[in-house]
Amino acid sequence: MNNYEIVMGLEVHIELATRRKIFCRCKNTFAEAANTNVCPVCLGLPGALPVLNPEALSCAVRMGLALQGEINRNSRFDRKNYFYPDNATAYQITQFYEPILKGGQVEVQTENGETKVIRIHEMHMEDDAGKLTHDPEMQVSLVDFNRKGVPLLEIVTEPDFRNADEVIAFLEKIRMFALYLGISDGKLHEGSMRADVNLSLRKEGEETLGVRTEMKNLNSFASIRHAIAYEAERQAQVLNAGGRIRFETRRFDETSGTTKVMRTKEEVMDYRYFPEPDLLPVHLPEEYIRKMEEQMPEFPQAKGARYRREFGLTEEEAQILTRHPATASLFEETLQLWQAGKAGGPNTSDGNEGCSEGTEMKRRAKAVAARMCGDLMYLCREKKADPGQWKITPEALAELMQMQEAGAITAKTARDIFARMFDKNIEPMVYVNENHLLITKDEGALEAAVDAVLKTQEKSVSDYLSGKEKAAGHLLGCVMKETNGQADPAQARQLLLKKLAERKAGETT
Ligand code: ADP
Ligand code: MG
Ligand code: ZN
């Protein structure tokens, strides 16, 4: 690999999660019985006419705005002619001459913390093909047209990538855009986002580009890394041996970790593109673009900066909370409900005299952030769940936070309930009442619990009395357990220490 520079460009396909397909009224769903969502248009029956789905158009324009390119006010569709059994029309409807987006740029953070700009060449809309399943046992190939006509966006970059980290940072950014725009879940392993990597080598310092190969079938970030490493090494060996790279499409094989020739691209394939005669050109009035601009969400960078400014969160907290829109909205909505006093449970805010609303909000924001960045992220990892795949509602979380703040439940109770809320619909107040978890101020009960613990935990008591102060923590835990978590920990601690001091005094006299 020495003295070669890797040059890469990407073609990224994003499957849009519109309700209907791009050119017909068929439902756009995933994993349904084969050939149930089909109609004359997507089956390519003669005489059927396509009509552009406005929802798909709006997804494309908003993604175009996120990519900061020039939205084409007059884009068109073209036919790309080729035969394949999963494509009954024998052509794909795509945009070749006048794509919806020209140019653009995406900033990515590189490993060393610098910002690099990746230029976008263009983005176009097109329809997806069906799916072929090969059954070697029965010696048949089955075709499912449910996916035929699912709307796709194809983003084509300039050859601006120099290493795998940049490629992955870019794909993560595109996925983030898709998630925040609500246009796709961007899952590589389910095919809702697919990336082809074009890769060539050139001698360090050289200006002209080398001959590239295109790699397909990359359905995880790990595959992308492996494929890039393997293909760069392969090309270097060919060049070092005095050979030349063939312009070809290669398929990455997960099991062997190698790329294999799929088809040669030696002569540019003749798709005989021509304007699609069945669809009108897409004219976008300024009014429409403005409307789309107004619908743009606040993306993580801006959102994170606002969290730091308005709520005093740390950089790390802001990053964790904004990485996924489901996390950000749970945070914002919880805080909003809590602040608006809509959370159930005893209210404390009027008892906070001398504490301005701003400080109270910051304190609460910190508390919600702490719960989410700690427990919630831990639970997601533990349960291998994506953000949003939880049953926690802002209403329930606000109620829980409120009860804890008001001193109605202990921190431990709050954490236990929160963990349960992850996959069960729990109303914290109801749950606390049913399970008798409210902190009681009943001093008689507390004293009885402390006495009981002092009696049963002889070892810890003598440890404490002989100077091992840490033993008090264990004893306090026992007291809390004895009271079923209903004691006020501060009160319990005070009483416990008082009783221990009395014993000590008794012993020395
Ligand atoms: P095609 O449609 O045949 O795949 P494009 O011209 O649309 O070809 O280019 C596809 C991708 O390949 C783009 O992302 C582009 O940046 C990238 N690319 C083009 N030439 C090279 C090269 N020599 N080395 C690496 N990437 C390249
Ligand atoms: Mg290509
Ligand atoms: Zn259809």
XYZ file of C-alpha atoms and ligand atoms in Angstrom:
538
model
C 0.000 0.000 0.000
C 2.913 2.348 0.468
C 2.919 5.530 -1.598
C -0.579 4.979 -2.997
C -3.457 7.231 -2.112
C -6.942 5.702 -1.888
C -9.639 7.671 -3.747
C -13.309 6.824 -3.249
C -16.734 8.064 -4.285
C -20.070 6.754 -3.052
C -23.458 6.002 -4.516
C -25.937 5.786 -1.653
C -29.478 4.482 -2.070
C -32.106 5.378 0.496
C -35.434 3.603 0.551
C -38.140 6.077 1.461
C -40.688 5.141 4.120
C -43.599 6.743 2.266
C -47.054 5.271 2.757
C -47.358 4.390 -0.931
C -45.003 3.490 -3.751
C -43.460 6.154 -5.960
C -45.613 5.843 -9.102
C -48.731 3.912 -7.998
C -51.124 3.634 -5.062
C -49.747 0.324 -3.773
C -48.776 0.225 -0.096
C -45.078 0.561 0.632
C -44.430 -2.049 3.301
C -41.637 -4.355 4.319
C -41.817 -8.137 4.794
C -45.404 -8.881 3.745
C -46.597 -11.969 1.848
C -45.014 -11.996 -1.624
C -46.812 -10.186 -4.448
C -49.617 -8.819 -2.284
C -48.841 -5.133 -2.814
C -48.850 -4.978 -6.583
C -50.922 -3.368 -9.338
C -50.784 -2.934 -13.124
C -48.349 0.005 -12.801
C -45.670 -1.698 -10.720
C -46.162 -4.985 -12.564
C -45.483 -3.158 -15.818
C -48.704 -4.227 -17.526
C -49.264 -2.579 -20.917
C -51.165 0.680 -20.832
C -50.783 1.318 -17.095
C -49.721 4.895 -16.326
C -47.413 6.044 -13.499
C -48.175 9.158 -11.404
C -45.572 10.712 -9.097
C -46.321 10.356 -5.375
C -46.078 13.867 -3.845
C -44.905 12.417 -0.544
C -41.830 10.950 -2.246
C -41.161 14.302 -3.882
C -41.300 16.124 -0.555
C -38.842 13.613 0.987
C -36.454 14.217 -1.910
C -36.641 17.997 -1.652
C -36.077 17.997 2.098
C -33.094 15.649 1.771
C -31.829 17.947 -0.993
C -32.043 20.906 1.371
C -30.146 18.947 4.041
C -27.419 18.245 1.470
C -27.211 21.980 0.703
C -27.319 21.532 -3.030
C -29.344 23.292 -5.672
C -32.909 21.999 -5.871
C -33.706 21.662 -9.545
C -36.856 23.743 -10.203
C -37.428 21.712 -13.386
C -36.465 18.111 -12.972
C -37.596 15.190 -15.132
C -37.723 11.433 -15.177
C -35.919 9.171 -17.647
C -36.056 5.531 -18.616
C -33.016 3.385 -17.978
C -33.543 0.352 -20.157
C -32.417 -3.085 -19.088
C -33.998 -6.466 -18.632
C -33.945 -8.301 -15.348
C -36.591 -10.713 -13.999
C -37.274 -8.564 -10.918
C -38.168 -5.607 -13.098
C -41.278 -6.348 -15.148
C -41.230 -3.055 -17.071
C -37.788 -3.856 -18.518
C -36.786 -0.310 -17.668
C -36.259 1.613 -14.461
C -37.737 5.069 -14.051
C -34.936 7.285 -12.802
C -33.560 10.791 -13.327
C -30.596 11.035 -15.650
C -30.651 14.356 -17.501
C -32.326 16.591 -14.925
C -32.008 15.157 -11.398
C -33.880 16.741 -8.488
C -30.615 17.914 -6.876
C -27.391 19.209 -8.367
C -24.305 19.707 -6.238
C -24.273 19.975 -2.484
C -21.970 19.328 0.416
C -21.834 17.416 3.661
C -19.454 18.115 6.517
C -18.006 15.123 8.310
C -15.880 14.948 11.444
C -12.674 13.046 10.838
C -10.837 10.986 13.459
C -8.457 13.781 14.415
C -11.398 16.066 15.144
C -11.134 18.063 11.947
C -14.003 18.858 9.648
C -13.917 17.698 6.063
C -16.308 18.683 3.309
C -17.591 15.928 1.028
C -19.008 17.320 -2.189
C -22.263 15.921 -3.529
C -22.387 15.454 -7.272
C -26.143 15.010 -7.510
C -29.166 13.243 -6.073
C -32.014 11.708 -8.029
C -35.297 9.879 -7.462
C -36.002 6.419 -8.855
C -38.035 3.279 -8.258
C -36.701 0.134 -6.638
C -36.696 -3.273 -8.332
C -38.480 -6.365 -7.006
C -36.700 -9.134 -5.142
C -35.447 -12.463 -6.452
C -35.064 -15.468 -4.193
C -33.060 -18.361 -5.544
C -33.964 -21.767 -4.183
C -31.179 -24.185 -5.178
C -33.001 -27.164 -3.709
C -36.116 -26.741 -5.796
C -34.042 -25.372 -8.683
C -36.270 -22.331 -9.036
C -36.001 -18.582 -8.698
C -38.948 -16.809 -7.125
C -39.829 -13.209 -7.754
C -41.609 -10.856 -5.361
C -42.792 -7.533 -6.784
C -43.759 -5.957 -3.443
C -40.575 -3.891 -3.480
C -40.923 -2.904 -7.129
C -41.827 0.778 -7.185
C -40.670 1.571 -3.651
C -39.255 5.104 -3.835
C -35.486 5.481 -3.718
C -33.178 8.443 -3.467
C -29.732 7.966 -4.949
C -27.034 10.296 -3.671
C -23.837 10.400 -5.746
C -20.755 12.012 -4.210
C -17.620 13.388 -5.807
C -14.529 11.175 -5.321
C -13.628 12.976 -2.077
C -13.053 10.105 0.361
C -9.526 9.052 1.304
C -10.158 6.435 3.998
C -12.849 4.192 5.482
C -13.459 6.444 8.492
C -14.554 9.269 6.232
C -16.870 6.949 4.323
C -18.516 5.733 7.516
C -18.767 9.213 9.024
C -20.525 10.316 5.815
C -22.960 7.404 5.828
C -23.751 8.043 9.483
C -24.499 11.640 8.633
C -26.795 10.685 5.761
C -28.581 8.239 8.015
C -28.962 10.951 10.642
C -30.525 13.251 8.016
C -32.908 10.481 6.972
C -33.918 9.776 10.568
C -34.419 13.409 11.533
C -36.338 14.106 8.332
C -38.430 11.042 9.118
C -38.014 9.762 5.568
C -36.278 6.423 6.210
C -34.949 4.309 9.050
C -31.615 4.105 7.220
C -30.903 0.509 8.198
C -28.062 -0.980 6.169
C -28.713 -4.570 7.189
C -32.357 -4.359 6.109
C -31.458 -2.667 2.859
C -33.219 0.629 3.553
C -29.842 2.260 3.019
C -27.391 0.747 0.522
C -23.965 2.034 -0.391
C -21.779 1.248 -3.396
C -18.143 2.198 -2.962
C -16.091 3.230 -6.002
C -12.393 2.906 -5.306
C -9.191 3.643 -7.174
C -5.568 4.178 -6.257
C -3.114 6.775 -7.437
C 0.481 7.567 -6.661
C 0.900 10.033 -3.817
C 0.926 13.569 -5.231
C -0.650 12.620 -8.550
C -3.573 14.674 -9.891
C -5.364 12.361 -12.303
C -7.629 9.630 -11.035
C -6.789 5.969 -11.430
C -9.103 3.328 -12.872
C -11.795 2.425 -10.332
C -13.806 -0.592 -9.385
C -17.278 -0.403 -7.916
C -18.168 -2.548 -4.908
C -21.716 -3.634 -4.176
C -23.432 -5.726 -1.518
C -22.052 -3.820 1.443
C -24.671 -4.145 4.136
C -22.891 -3.144 7.312
C -20.234 -0.663 8.354
C -17.985 -3.617 9.142
C -18.377 -4.967 5.578
C -17.576 -1.540 4.192
C -14.359 -1.373 6.211
C -13.308 -4.881 5.203
C -14.162 -4.364 1.546
C -12.193 -1.113 1.353
C -9.138 -2.643 3.040
C -9.253 -5.731 0.850
C -9.863 -3.930 -2.432
C -7.173 -1.274 -1.843
C -4.646 -4.013 -1.112
C -5.737 -6.021 -4.150
C -5.387 -3.037 -6.473
C -1.973 -2.168 -5.000
C -0.737 -5.673 -5.701
C -1.997 -5.559 -9.280
C -0.342 -2.176 -9.870
C 2.915 -3.163 -8.170
C 3.108 -6.221 -10.384
C 2.868 -3.924 -13.399
C -0.738 -4.856 -14.165
C -3.693 -2.586 -14.754
C -7.012 -2.310 -12.932
C -10.080 -3.308 -14.916
C -13.116 -1.069 -14.712
C -15.550 -3.516 -13.170
C -18.274 -4.086 -10.616
C -17.223 -6.322 -7.753
C -19.337 -8.014 -5.144
C -18.140 -8.146 -1.548
C -18.398 -11.605 -0.056
C -18.998 -11.447 3.713
C -17.751 -14.912 4.512
C -14.434 -14.774 2.685
C -13.945 -11.038 3.255
C -12.941 -10.598 -0.395
C -14.382 -8.889 -3.461
C -15.193 -10.848 -6.617
C -15.955 -9.725 -10.140
C -19.680 -9.412 -10.816
C -19.618 -7.873 -14.239
C -17.215 -5.858 -16.276
C -17.878 -2.191 -16.929
C -15.220 -2.039 -19.674
C -17.586 -0.584 -22.251
C -20.018 1.886 -20.721
C -23.288 0.054 -20.643
C -25.835 1.318 -23.045
C -28.972 1.858 -21.037
C -30.378 4.010 -23.848
C -31.660 6.620 -21.403
C -34.490 8.735 -22.780
C -37.097 11.030 -21.190
C -39.945 9.085 -19.605
C -42.932 9.872 -21.854
C -45.579 8.863 -19.296
C -44.622 11.361 -16.596
C -44.797 15.148 -16.581
C -41.680 17.163 -15.809
C -41.577 18.229 -12.144
C -41.852 21.974 -11.847
C -41.288 23.282 -8.323
C -42.576 26.778 -7.525
C -40.615 28.902 -5.017
C -43.606 28.712 -2.718
C -43.193 24.938 -2.527
C -39.485 25.153 -1.719
C -40.199 27.678 1.046
C -42.794 25.364 2.533
C -40.246 22.537 2.580
C -37.650 24.819 4.164
C -40.089 25.594 6.952
C -40.511 21.891 7.618
C -36.802 21.249 8.090
C -36.039 19.828 11.529
C -33.372 21.072 13.906
C -30.383 18.773 13.261
C -28.116 17.461 16.054
C -25.395 20.092 15.810
C -27.789 23.008 16.256
C -29.871 21.067 18.749
C -26.845 20.103 20.822
C -25.603 23.689 20.906
C -29.023 24.791 22.116
C -29.080 22.122 24.835
C -25.742 23.387 26.100
C -26.836 27.000 25.955
C -30.378 26.713 27.297
C -30.039 23.843 29.720
C -26.376 23.934 30.637
C -25.809 20.354 29.494
C -22.309 19.103 28.837
C -21.014 18.467 25.323
C -21.223 14.732 25.970
C -24.803 14.828 27.251
C -25.870 16.952 24.291
C -24.245 14.514 21.899
C -25.881 11.448 23.395
C -29.312 13.060 23.505
C -29.227 14.327 19.923
C -27.781 11.268 18.217
C -31.266 9.937 17.485
C -34.472 11.966 17.068
C -36.413 9.585 19.342
C -33.995 10.317 22.186
C -34.062 14.054 21.584
C -37.834 14.214 21.506
C -38.219 12.126 24.666
C -35.857 14.530 26.407
C -37.531 17.697 25.145
C -41.101 16.564 25.654
C -40.439 15.220 29.148
C -38.846 18.457 30.217
C -41.636 20.485 28.672
C -44.366 18.507 30.449
C -42.522 18.650 33.719
C -41.985 22.402 33.456
C -45.582 22.984 32.457
C -46.573 21.227 35.663
C -48.481 18.660 33.687
C -46.628 15.832 35.302
C -48.671 14.061 37.917
C -47.430 13.700 41.433
C -46.852 16.168 44.211
C -45.728 19.541 42.963
C -42.649 21.159 44.306
C -42.122 24.098 42.031
C -44.064 26.571 44.190
C -42.026 25.570 47.203
C -38.866 26.759 45.534
C -38.919 30.393 46.478
C -35.902 32.398 45.515
C -35.111 29.893 42.800
C -35.696 31.432 39.388
C -37.526 29.525 36.717
C -34.358 29.342 34.622
C -32.341 27.611 37.302
C -35.173 25.243 38.024
C -35.417 24.353 34.361
C -31.672 23.756 34.136
C -31.707 21.592 37.215
C -34.568 19.539 35.824
C -32.973 19.318 32.387
C -29.844 17.974 34.069
C -31.901 15.416 35.953
C -33.703 14.163 32.834
C -30.423 14.127 30.901
C -28.734 12.137 33.650
C -31.497 9.529 33.681
C -31.431 9.248 29.887
C -27.676 9.318 29.272
C -27.085 6.821 32.045
C -29.902 4.347 32.609
C -31.637 4.681 29.267
C -28.532 4.226 27.118
C -27.496 1.328 29.329
C -30.892 -0.337 28.852
C -30.717 0.139 25.080
C -27.341 -1.593 24.961
C -28.460 -4.318 27.331
C -31.628 -5.064 25.370
C -30.018 -4.451 21.979
C -32.790 -1.967 21.227
C -32.633 1.045 18.958
C -33.573 4.431 20.375
C -37.353 4.739 20.288
C -37.921 1.014 20.687
C -39.040 1.616 24.233
C -42.403 2.011 25.908
C -41.310 5.066 27.887
C -43.563 8.048 27.237
C -42.706 11.660 28.064
C -45.819 11.754 30.296
C -44.677 8.795 32.382
C -41.089 9.966 32.604
C -42.120 13.478 33.658
C -44.327 11.982 36.340
C -41.508 9.806 37.614
C -39.040 12.710 37.674
C -41.569 14.831 39.513
C -42.138 12.202 42.201
C -38.448 11.813 42.778
C -37.866 15.550 42.946
C -40.680 15.923 45.445
C -39.050 13.346 47.675
C -42.019 11.010 47.337
C -39.847 8.078 46.265
C -36.217 7.225 46.755
C -33.616 7.450 44.027
C -33.437 3.690 43.982
C -37.185 3.290 43.563
C -37.077 5.818 40.726
C -34.365 3.876 38.966
C -36.156 0.552 39.382
C -39.387 1.932 38.005
C -37.580 3.540 35.100
C -36.020 0.207 34.152
C -39.468 -1.394 34.206
C -40.914 1.387 32.076
C -38.562 0.431 29.245
C -40.706 -2.414 28.016
C -43.955 -2.013 29.948
C -46.513 0.740 29.908
C -46.284 1.881 33.487
C -47.976 4.841 35.132
C -45.444 5.639 37.852
C -47.976 7.012 40.360
C -50.265 4.036 40.069
C -47.311 1.690 40.244
C -45.896 3.371 43.349
C -49.240 3.212 45.114
C -49.917 -0.386 44.208
C -46.494 -1.472 45.392
C -46.417 0.731 48.494
C -43.248 2.505 47.472
C -44.067 5.979 48.717
C -41.629 7.283 51.283
C -43.363 7.442 54.655
C -42.559 9.853 57.438
C -43.765 7.324 60.001
C -40.991 7.577 62.583
C -42.223 4.671 64.643
C -41.945 2.318 61.680
C -38.536 3.658 60.819
C -37.254 3.212 64.342
C -38.544 -0.342 64.433
C -36.724 -1.062 61.164
C -33.453 0.433 62.433
C -33.675 -1.560 65.650
C -34.372 -4.742 63.756
C -31.367 -4.221 61.517
C -29.060 -3.392 64.415
C -30.107 -6.642 65.965
C -29.685 -8.890 62.904
C -26.559 -7.276 61.435
C -24.280 -7.806 64.413
C -21.171 -8.178 62.334
C -21.600 -4.847 60.530
C -22.493 -3.128 63.766
C -19.329 -4.304 65.482
C -17.324 -3.407 62.383
C -18.711 0.084 62.557
C -18.079 0.394 66.236
C -14.493 -0.693 65.757
C -13.968 2.169 63.338
C -14.931 0.761 59.937
C -17.224 3.596 58.968
C -18.048 2.023 55.615
C -20.211 -0.522 57.406
C -22.804 2.229 57.893
C -23.576 2.114 54.172
C -24.433 -1.542 54.361
C -26.601 -0.996 57.428
C -28.460 1.829 55.728
C -29.137 -0.432 52.763
C -30.589 -3.015 55.152
C -32.822 -0.406 56.750
C -34.132 0.684 53.357
C -34.812 -2.921 52.477
C -36.521 -3.511 55.792
C -38.860 -0.587 55.079
C -39.481 -1.808 51.544
C -37.749 1.307 50.256
C -40.376 3.498 51.817
C -38.127 5.268 54.300
C -36.699 8.670 53.519
C -33.011 7.798 53.110
C -31.801 11.004 54.778
C -34.050 10.476 57.730
C -33.096 6.816 57.981
C -29.434 7.660 57.879
C -29.779 10.232 60.594
C -31.594 7.846 62.906
C -29.202 4.992 62.193
C -26.137 7.092 62.971
C -27.779 8.401 66.099
C -28.449 4.882 67.351
C -24.951 3.738 66.481
C -23.486 6.691 68.366
C -25.592 5.776 71.365
C -24.217 2.237 71.270
C -20.696 3.498 71.016
C -21.237 5.755 73.974
C -22.762 2.843 75.875
C -19.785 0.615 75.074
C -17.125 3.036 76.253
C -18.767 3.753 79.538
P -21.432 5.126 -12.704
O -22.823 5.646 -12.735
O -21.017 4.426 -13.918
O -21.179 4.265 -11.506
P -20.447 7.807 -12.012
O -19.684 8.707 -12.906
O -21.827 8.194 -11.675
O -20.414 6.356 -12.620
O -19.592 7.689 -10.710
C -19.983 6.916 -9.664
C -19.143 7.209 -8.453
O -17.776 6.899 -8.666
C -19.138 8.658 -7.976
O -19.335 8.655 -6.586
C -17.744 9.148 -8.303
O -17.316 10.091 -7.347
C -16.924 7.910 -8.191
N -15.725 7.907 -9.030
C -15.635 8.271 -10.314
N -14.378 8.101 -10.755
C -13.652 7.590 -9.740
C -12.300 7.182 -9.573
N -11.431 7.231 -10.571
N -11.932 6.703 -8.374
C -12.795 6.616 -7.360
N -14.079 6.984 -7.462
C -14.508 7.474 -8.632
Mg -22.410 3.316 -10.295
Zn -48.422 -0.777 -7.744
